[in-house]
Short mmCIF file of N, CA and C in Angstrom, two decimals:
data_model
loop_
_atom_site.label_atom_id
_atom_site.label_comp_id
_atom_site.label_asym_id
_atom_site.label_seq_id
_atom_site.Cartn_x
_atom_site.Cartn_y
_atom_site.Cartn_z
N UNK A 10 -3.67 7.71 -8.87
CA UNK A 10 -3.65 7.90 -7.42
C UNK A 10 -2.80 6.78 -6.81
N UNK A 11 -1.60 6.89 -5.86
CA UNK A 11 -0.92 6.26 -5.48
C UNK A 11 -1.48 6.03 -4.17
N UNK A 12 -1.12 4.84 -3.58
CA UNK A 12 -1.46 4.45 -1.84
C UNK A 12 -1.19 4.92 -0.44
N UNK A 13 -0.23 5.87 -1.24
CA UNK A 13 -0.25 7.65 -0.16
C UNK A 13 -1.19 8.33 -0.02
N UNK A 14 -1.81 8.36 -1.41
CA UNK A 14 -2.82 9.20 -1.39
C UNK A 14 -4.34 8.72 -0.89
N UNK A 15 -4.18 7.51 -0.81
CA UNK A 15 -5.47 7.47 -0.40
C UNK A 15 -5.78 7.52 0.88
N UNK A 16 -7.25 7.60 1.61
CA UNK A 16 -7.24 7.82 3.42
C UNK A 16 -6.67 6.87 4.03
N UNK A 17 -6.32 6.43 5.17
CA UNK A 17 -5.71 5.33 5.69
C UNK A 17 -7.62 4.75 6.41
N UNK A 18 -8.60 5.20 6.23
CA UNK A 18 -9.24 4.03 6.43
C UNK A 18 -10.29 3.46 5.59
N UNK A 19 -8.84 3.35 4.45
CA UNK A 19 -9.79 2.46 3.11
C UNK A 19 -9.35 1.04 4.06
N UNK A 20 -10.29 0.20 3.13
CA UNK A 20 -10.67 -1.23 3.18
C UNK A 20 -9.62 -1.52 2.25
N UNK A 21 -8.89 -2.64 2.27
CA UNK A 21 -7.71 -3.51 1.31
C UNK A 21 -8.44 -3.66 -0.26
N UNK A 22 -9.97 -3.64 0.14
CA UNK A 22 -10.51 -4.31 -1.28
C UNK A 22 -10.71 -3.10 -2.23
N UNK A 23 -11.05 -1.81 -1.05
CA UNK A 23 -10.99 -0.32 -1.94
C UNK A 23 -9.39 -0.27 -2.35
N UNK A 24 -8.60 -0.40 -1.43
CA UNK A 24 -6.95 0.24 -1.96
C UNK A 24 -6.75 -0.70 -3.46
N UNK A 25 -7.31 -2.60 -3.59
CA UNK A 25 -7.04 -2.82 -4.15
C UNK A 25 -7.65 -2.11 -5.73
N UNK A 26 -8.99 -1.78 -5.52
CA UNK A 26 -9.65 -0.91 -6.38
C UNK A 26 -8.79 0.00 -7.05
N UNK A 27 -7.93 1.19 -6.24
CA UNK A 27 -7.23 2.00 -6.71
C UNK A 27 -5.92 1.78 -7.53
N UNK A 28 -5.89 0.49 -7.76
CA UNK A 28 -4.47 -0.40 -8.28
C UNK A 28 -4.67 0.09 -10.03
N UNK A 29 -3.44 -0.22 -10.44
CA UNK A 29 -3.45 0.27 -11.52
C UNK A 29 -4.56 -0.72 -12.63
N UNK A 30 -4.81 -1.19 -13.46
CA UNK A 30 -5.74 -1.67 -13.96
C UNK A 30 -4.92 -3.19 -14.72
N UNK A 31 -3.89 -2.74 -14.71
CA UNK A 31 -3.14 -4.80 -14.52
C UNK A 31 -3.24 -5.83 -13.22
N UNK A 32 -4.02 -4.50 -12.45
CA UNK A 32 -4.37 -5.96 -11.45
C UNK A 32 -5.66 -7.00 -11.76
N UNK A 33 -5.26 -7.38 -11.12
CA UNK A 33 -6.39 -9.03 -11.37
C UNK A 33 -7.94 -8.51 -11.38
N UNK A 34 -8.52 -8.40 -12.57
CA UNK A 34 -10.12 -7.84 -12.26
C UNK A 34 -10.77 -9.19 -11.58
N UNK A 35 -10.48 -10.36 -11.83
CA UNK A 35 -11.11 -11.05 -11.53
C UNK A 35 -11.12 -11.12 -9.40
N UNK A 36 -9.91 -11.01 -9.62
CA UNK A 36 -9.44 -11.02 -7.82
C UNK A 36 -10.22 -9.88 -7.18
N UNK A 37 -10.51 -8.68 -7.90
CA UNK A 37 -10.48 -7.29 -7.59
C UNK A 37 -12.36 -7.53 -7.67
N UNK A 38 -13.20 -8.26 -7.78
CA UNK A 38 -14.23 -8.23 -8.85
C UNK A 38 -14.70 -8.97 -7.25
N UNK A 39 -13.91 -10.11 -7.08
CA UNK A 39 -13.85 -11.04 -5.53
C UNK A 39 -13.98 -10.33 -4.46
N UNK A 40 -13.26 -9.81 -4.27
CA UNK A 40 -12.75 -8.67 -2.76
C UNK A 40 -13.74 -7.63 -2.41
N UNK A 41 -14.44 -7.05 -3.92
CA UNK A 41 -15.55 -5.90 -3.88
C UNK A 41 -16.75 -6.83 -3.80
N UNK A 42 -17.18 -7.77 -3.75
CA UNK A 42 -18.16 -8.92 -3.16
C UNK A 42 -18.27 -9.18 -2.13
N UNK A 43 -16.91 -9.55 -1.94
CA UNK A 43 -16.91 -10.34 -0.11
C UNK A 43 -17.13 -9.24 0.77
N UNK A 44 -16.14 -7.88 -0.16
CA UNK A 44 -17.01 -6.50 0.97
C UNK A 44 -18.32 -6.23 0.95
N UNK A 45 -18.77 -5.75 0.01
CA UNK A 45 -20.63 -5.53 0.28
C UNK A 45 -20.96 -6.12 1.22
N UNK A 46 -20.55 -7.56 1.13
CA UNK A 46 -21.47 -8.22 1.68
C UNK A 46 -21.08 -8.55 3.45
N UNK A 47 -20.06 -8.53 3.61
CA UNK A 47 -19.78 -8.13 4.85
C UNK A 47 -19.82 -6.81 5.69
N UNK A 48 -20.12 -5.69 4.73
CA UNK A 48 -20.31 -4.35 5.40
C UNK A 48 -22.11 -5.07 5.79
N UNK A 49 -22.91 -5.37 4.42
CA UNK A 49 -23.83 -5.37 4.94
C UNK A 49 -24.68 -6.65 6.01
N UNK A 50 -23.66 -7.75 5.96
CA UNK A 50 -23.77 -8.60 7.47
C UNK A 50 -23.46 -7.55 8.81
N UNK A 51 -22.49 -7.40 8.77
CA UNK A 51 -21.90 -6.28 9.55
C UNK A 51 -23.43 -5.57 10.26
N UNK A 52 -23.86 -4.91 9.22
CA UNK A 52 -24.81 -3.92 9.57
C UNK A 52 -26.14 -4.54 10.20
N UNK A 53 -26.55 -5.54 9.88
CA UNK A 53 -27.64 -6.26 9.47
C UNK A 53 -27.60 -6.73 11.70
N UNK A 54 -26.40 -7.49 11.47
CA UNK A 54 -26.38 -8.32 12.68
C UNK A 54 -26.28 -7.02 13.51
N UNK A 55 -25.49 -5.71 13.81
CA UNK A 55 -25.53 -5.13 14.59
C UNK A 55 -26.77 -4.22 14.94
N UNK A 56 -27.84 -4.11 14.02
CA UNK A 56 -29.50 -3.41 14.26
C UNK A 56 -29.93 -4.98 15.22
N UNK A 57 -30.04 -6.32 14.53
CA UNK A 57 -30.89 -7.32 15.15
C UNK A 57 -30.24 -7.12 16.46
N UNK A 58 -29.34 -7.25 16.86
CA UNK A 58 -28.68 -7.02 18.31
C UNK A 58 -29.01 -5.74 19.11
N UNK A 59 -29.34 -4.86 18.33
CA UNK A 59 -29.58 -3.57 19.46
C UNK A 59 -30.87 -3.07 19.12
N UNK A 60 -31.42 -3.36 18.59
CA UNK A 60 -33.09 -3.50 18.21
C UNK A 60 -34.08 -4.70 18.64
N UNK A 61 -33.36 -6.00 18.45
CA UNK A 61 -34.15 -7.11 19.10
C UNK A 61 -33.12 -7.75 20.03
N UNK A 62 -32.21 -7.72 20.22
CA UNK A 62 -31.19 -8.63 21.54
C UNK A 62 -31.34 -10.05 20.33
N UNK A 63 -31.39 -10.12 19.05
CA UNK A 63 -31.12 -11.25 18.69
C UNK A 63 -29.85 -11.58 17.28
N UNK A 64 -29.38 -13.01 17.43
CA UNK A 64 -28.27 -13.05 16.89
C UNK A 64 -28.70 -13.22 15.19
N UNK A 65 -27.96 -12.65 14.15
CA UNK A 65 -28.09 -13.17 12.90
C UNK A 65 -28.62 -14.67 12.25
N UNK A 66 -28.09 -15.55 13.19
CA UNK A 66 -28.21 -16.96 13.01
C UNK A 66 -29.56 -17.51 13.63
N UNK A 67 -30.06 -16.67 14.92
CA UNK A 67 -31.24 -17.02 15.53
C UNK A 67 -31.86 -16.47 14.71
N UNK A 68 -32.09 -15.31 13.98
CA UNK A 68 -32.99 -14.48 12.85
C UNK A 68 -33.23 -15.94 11.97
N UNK A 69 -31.92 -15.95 11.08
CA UNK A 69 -32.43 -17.20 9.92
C UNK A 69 -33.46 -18.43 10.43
N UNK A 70 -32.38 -19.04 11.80
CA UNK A 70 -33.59 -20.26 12.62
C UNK A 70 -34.76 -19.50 12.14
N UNK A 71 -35.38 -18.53 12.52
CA UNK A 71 -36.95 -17.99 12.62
C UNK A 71 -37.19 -17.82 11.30
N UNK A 72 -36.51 -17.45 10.70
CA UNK A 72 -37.35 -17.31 9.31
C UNK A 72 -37.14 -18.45 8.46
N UNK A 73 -36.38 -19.34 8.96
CA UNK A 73 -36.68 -21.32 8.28
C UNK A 73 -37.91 -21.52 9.31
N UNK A 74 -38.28 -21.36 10.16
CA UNK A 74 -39.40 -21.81 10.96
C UNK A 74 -40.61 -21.27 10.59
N UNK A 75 -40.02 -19.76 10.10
CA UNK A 75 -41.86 -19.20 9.70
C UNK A 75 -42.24 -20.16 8.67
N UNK A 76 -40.82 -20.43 7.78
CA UNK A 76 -41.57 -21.22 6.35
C UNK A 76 -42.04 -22.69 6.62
N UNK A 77 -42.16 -22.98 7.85
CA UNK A 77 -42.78 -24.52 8.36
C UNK A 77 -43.46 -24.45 9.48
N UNK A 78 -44.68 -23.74 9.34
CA UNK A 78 -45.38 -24.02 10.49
C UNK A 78 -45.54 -25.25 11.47
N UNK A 79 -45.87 -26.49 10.68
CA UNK A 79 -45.64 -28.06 11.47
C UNK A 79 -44.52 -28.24 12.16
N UNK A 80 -42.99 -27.19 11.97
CA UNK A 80 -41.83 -27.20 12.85
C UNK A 80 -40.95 -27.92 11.26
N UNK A 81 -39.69 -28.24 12.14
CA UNK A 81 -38.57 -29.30 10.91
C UNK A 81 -37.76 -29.63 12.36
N UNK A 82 -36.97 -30.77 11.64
CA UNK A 82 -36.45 -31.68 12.56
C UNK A 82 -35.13 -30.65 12.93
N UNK A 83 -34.06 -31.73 13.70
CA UNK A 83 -32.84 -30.50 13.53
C UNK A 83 -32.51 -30.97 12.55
N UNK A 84 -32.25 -32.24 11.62
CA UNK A 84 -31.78 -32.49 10.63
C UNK A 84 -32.06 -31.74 9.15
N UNK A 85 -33.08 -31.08 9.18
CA UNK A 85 -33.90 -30.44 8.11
C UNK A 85 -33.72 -28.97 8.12
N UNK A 86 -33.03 -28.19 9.54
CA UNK A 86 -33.01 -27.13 9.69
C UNK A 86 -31.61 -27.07 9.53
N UNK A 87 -30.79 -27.79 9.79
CA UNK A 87 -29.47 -28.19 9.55
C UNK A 87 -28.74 -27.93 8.01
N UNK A 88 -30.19 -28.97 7.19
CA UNK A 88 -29.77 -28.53 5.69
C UNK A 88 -30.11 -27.37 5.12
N UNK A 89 -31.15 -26.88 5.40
CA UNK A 89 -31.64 -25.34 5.12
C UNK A 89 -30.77 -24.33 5.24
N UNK A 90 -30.00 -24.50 6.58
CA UNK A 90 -29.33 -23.71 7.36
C UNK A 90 -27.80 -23.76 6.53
N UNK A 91 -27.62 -24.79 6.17
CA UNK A 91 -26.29 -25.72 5.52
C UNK A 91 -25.27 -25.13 6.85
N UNK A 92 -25.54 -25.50 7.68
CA UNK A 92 -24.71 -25.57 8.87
C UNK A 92 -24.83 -27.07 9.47
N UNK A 93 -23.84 -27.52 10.47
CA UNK A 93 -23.82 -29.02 10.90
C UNK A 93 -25.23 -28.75 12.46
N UNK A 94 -25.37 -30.60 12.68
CA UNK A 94 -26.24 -30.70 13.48
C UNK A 94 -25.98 -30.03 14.78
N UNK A 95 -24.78 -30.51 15.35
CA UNK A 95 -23.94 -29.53 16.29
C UNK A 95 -24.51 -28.27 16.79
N UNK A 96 -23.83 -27.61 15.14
CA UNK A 96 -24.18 -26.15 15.18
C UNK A 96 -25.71 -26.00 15.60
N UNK A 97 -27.01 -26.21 14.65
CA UNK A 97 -28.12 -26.49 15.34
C UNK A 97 -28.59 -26.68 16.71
N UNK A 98 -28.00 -27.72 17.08
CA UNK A 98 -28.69 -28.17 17.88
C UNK A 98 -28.42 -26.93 19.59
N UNK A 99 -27.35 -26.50 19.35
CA UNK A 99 -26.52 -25.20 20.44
C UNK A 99 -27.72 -24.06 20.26
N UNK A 100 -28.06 -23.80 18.81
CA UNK A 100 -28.91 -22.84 18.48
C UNK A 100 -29.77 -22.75 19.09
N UNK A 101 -30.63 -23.99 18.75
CA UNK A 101 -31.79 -24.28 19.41
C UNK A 101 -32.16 -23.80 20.48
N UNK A 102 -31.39 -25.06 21.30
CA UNK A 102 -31.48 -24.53 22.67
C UNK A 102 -31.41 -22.88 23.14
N UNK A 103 -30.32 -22.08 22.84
CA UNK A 103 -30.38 -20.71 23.07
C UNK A 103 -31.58 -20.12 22.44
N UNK A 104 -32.32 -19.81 21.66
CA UNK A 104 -33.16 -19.32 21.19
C UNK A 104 -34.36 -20.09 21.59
N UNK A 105 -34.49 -21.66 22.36
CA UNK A 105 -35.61 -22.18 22.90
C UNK A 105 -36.00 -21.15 24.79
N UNK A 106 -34.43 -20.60 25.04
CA UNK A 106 -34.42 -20.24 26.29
C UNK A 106 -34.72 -18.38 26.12
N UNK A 107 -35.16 -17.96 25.21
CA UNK A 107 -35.76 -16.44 24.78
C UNK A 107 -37.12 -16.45 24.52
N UNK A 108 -37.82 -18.02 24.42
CA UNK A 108 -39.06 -18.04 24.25
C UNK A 108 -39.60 -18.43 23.33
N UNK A 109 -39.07 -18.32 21.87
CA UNK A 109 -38.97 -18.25 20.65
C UNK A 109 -39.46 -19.29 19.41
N UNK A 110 -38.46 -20.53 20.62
CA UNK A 110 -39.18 -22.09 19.98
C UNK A 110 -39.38 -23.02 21.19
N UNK A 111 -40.36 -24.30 20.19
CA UNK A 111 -40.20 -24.89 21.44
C UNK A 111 -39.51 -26.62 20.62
N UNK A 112 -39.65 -27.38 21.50
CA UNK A 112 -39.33 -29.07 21.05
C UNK A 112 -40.75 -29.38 20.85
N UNK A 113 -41.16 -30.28 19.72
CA UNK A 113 -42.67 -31.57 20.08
C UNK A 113 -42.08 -32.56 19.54
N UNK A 114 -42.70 -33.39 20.41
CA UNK A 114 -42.49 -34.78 19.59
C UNK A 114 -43.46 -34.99 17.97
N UNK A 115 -42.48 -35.67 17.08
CA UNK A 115 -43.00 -35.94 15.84
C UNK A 115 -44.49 -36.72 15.76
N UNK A 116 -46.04 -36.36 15.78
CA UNK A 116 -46.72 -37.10 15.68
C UNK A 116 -46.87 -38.15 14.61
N UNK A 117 -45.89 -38.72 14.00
CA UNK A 117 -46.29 -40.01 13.17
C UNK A 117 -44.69 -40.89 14.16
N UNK A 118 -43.65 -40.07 14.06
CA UNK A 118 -43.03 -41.21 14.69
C UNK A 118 -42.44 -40.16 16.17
N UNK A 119 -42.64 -40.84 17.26
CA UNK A 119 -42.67 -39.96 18.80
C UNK A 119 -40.96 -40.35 18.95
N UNK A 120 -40.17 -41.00 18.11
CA UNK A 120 -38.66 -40.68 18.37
C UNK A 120 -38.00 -39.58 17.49
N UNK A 121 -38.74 -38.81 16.53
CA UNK A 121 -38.31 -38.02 15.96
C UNK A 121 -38.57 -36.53 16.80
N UNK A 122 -37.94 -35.74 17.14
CA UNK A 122 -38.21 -34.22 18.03
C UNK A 122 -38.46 -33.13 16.50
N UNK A 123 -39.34 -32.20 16.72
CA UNK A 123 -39.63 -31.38 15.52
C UNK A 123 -39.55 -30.01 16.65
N UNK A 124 -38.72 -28.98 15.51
CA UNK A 124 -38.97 -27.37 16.53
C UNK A 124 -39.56 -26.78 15.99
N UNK A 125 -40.21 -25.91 16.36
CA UNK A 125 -41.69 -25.16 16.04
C UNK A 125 -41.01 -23.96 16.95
N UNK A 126 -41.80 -22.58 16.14
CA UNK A 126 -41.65 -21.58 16.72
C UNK A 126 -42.99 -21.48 17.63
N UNK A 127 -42.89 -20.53 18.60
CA UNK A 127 -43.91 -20.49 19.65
C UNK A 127 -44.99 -19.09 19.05
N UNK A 128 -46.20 -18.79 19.96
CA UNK A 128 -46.59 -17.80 19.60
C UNK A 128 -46.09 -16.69 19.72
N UNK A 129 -45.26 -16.48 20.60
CA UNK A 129 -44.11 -15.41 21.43
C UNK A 129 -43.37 -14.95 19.77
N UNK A 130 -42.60 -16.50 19.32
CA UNK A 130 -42.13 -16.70 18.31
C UNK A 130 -42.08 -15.78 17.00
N UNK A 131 -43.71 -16.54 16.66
CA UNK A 131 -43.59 -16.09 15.63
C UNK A 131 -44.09 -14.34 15.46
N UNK A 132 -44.82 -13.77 16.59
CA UNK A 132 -45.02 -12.48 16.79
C UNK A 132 -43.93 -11.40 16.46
N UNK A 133 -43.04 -11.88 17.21
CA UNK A 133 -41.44 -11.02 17.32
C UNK A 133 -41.38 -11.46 15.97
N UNK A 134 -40.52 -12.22 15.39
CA UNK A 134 -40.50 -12.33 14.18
C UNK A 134 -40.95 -11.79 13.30
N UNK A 135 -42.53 -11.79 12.93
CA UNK A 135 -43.13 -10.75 12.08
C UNK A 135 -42.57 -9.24 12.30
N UNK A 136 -42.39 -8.89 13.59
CA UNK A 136 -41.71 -7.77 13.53
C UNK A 136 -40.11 -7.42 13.13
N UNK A 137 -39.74 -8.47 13.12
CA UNK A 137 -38.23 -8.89 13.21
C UNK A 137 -38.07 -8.64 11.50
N UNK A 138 -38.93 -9.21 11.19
CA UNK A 138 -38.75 -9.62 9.36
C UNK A 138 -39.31 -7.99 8.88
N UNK A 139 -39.99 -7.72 9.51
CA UNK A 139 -40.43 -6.29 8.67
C UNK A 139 -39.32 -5.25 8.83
N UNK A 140 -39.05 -5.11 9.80
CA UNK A 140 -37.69 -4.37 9.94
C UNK A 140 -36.41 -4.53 9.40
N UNK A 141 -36.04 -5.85 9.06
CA UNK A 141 -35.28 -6.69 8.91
C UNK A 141 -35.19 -6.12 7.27
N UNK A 142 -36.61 -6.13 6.00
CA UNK A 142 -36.60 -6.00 5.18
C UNK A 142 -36.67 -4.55 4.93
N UNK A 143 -36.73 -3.63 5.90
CA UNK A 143 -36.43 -1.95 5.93
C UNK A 143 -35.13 -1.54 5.81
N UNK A 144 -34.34 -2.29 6.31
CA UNK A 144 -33.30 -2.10 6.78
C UNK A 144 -32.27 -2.46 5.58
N UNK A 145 -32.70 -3.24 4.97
CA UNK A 145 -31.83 -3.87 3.25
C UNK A 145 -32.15 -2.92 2.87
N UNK A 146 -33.61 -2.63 2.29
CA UNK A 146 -33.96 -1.61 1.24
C UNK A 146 -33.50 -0.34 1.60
N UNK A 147 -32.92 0.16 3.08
CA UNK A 147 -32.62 1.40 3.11
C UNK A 147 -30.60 1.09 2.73
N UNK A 148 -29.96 0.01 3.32
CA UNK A 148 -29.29 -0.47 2.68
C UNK A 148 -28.40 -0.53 1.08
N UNK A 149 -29.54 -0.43 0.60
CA UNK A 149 -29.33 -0.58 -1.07
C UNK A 149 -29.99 0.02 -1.76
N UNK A 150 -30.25 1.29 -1.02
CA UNK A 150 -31.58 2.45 -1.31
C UNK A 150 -31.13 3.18 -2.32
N UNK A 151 -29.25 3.00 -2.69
CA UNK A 151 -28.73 4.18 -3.63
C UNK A 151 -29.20 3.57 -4.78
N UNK A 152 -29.25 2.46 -5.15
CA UNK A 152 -29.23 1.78 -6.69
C UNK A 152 -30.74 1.95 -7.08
N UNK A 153 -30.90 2.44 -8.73
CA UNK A 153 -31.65 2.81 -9.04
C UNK A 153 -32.46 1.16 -9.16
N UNK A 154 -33.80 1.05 -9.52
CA UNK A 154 -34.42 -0.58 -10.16
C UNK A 154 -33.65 -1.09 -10.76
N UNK A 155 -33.18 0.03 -12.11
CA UNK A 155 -32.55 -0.63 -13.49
C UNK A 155 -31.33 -1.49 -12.81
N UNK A 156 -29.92 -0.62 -12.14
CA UNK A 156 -29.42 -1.08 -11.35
C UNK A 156 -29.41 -2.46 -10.65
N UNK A 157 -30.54 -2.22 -9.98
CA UNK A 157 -30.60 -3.38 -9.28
C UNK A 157 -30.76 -5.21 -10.28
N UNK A 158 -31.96 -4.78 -11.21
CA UNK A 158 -32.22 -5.44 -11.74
C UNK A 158 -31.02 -6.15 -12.90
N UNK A 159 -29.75 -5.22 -12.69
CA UNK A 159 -28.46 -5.58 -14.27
C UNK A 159 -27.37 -6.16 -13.19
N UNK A 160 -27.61 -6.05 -11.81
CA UNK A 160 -26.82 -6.28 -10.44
C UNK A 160 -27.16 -7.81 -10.56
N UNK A 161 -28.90 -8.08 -10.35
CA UNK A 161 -29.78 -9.85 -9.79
C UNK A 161 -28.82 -10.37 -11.19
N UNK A 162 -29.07 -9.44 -12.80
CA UNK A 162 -28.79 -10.86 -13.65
C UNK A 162 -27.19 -11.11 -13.64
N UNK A 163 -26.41 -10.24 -13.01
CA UNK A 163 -24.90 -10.39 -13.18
C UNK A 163 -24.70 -11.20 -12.10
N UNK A 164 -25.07 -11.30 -11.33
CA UNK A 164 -25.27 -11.93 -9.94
C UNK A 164 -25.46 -13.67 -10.29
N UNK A 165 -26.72 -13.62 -11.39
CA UNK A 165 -27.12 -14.68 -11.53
C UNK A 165 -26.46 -15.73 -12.62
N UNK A 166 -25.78 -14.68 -13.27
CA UNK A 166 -24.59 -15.25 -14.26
C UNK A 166 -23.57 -15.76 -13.46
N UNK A 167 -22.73 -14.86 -12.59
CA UNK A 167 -21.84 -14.94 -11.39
C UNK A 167 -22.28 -16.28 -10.48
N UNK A 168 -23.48 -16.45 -10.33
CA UNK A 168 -23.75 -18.18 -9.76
C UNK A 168 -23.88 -19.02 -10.21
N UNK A 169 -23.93 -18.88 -11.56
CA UNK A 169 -24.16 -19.96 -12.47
C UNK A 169 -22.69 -20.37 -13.00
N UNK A 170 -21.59 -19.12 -12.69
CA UNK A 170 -20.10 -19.45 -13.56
C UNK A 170 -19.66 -20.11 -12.01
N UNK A 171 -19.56 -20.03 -11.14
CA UNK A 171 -19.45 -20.55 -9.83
C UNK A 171 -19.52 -22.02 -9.79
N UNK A 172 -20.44 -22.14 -10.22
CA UNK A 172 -21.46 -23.60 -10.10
C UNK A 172 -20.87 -24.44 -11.31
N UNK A 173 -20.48 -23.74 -12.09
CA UNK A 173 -19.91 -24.52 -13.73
C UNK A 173 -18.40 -25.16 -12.94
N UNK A 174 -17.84 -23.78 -12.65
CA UNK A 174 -16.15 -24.21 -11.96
C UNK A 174 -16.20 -25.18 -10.66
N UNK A 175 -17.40 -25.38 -10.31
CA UNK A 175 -17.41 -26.16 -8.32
C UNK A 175 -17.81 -27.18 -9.09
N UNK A 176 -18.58 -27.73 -10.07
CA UNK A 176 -18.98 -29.35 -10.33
C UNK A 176 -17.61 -30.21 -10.23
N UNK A 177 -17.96 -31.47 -9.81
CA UNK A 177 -16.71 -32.57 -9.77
C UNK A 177 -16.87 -32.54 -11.14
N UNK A 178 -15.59 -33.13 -11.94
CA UNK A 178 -14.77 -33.05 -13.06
C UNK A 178 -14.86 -34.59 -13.12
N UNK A 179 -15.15 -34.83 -14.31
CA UNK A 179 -15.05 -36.65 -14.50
C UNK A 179 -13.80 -36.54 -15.54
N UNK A 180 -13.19 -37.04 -15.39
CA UNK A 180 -12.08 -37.36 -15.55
C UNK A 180 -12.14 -38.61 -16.97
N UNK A 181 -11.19 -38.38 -18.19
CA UNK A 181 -12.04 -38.85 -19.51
C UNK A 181 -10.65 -40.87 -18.66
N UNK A 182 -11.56 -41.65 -19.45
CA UNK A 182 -10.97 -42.70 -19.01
C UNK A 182 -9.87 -43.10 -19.88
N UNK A 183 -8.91 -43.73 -19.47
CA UNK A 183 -7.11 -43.99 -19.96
C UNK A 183 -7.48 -45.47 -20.58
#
């Protein structure tokens, strides 16, 4: 099948799919990753937005917050988040002004601020997360268990060859 033939509203990563088979599997292996997973951000953020009026990023805030009832600093939600304090701290605030969270001061040291979700909070949320996890599984509803389960360990090989190639390299000494 040549690139005439295919519809004009394939995705670059499908056309690259249709390439003859000297193309780069590894590149081709990349592109069909970054898509899934952006069709299904894509999808994910546009239900939380027209189902709850809330953003992808305020979702995660809440579900790092469900997992700390006592609250986390911004510094702690920051690393969870692996986003900068910055970023956080903008968050916050917007999602403190929906009800969602609030500020307390740290009871062992009162210069540290901790955010805590509210009762408002964590209510929506529970609903947020149940839907939230309907919405994957209908998502990825075509793949059989077996599937899924030969998907987690290729996946998990795939993070582990990731992680081999991203370590700093020590360098043998001269």
């Amino acid at each position: 099948m040549s690139d005439a033939d295919l519809p004009e509203t394939l995705d670059a990563e499908t056309r690259l799919a249709h390439q003859p088979r000297d193309a780069r599997p590894e590149l081709r292996l990349w592109l069909r990753l970054l898509t899934c997973t952006n069709m299904i951000e894509r999808e994910i953020r546009r239900r939380l937005a027209d189902r709850f009026q809330i953003t992808l990023p305020r979702f995660d805030l809440l579900a790092q917050l469900d997992k700390s009832p006592e609250g986390m600093t911004l510094g702690e939600i920051s690393r969870r988040m692996m986003v900068t304090n910055g970023n956080v701290t903008g968050l916050v605030a917007r999602i403190a002004e929906q009800g969602y969270v609030e500020r307390r001061r740290d009871e062992k040291d009162g210069r540290v601020q901790r955010i805590a979700m509210t009762e408002k909070g964590h209510e929506d949320f529970v609903r947020m997360a149940r839907e939230h996890g309907a919405w994957v599984r209908e998502l990825l509803g075509d793949l059989e268990p077996g599937e899924r389960e030969a998907l987690m360990s290729l996946l998990a090989r795939t993070k582990a060859s990731v992680a081999r190639a991203s370590a700093p390299r020590v360098e043998a000494a001269e």
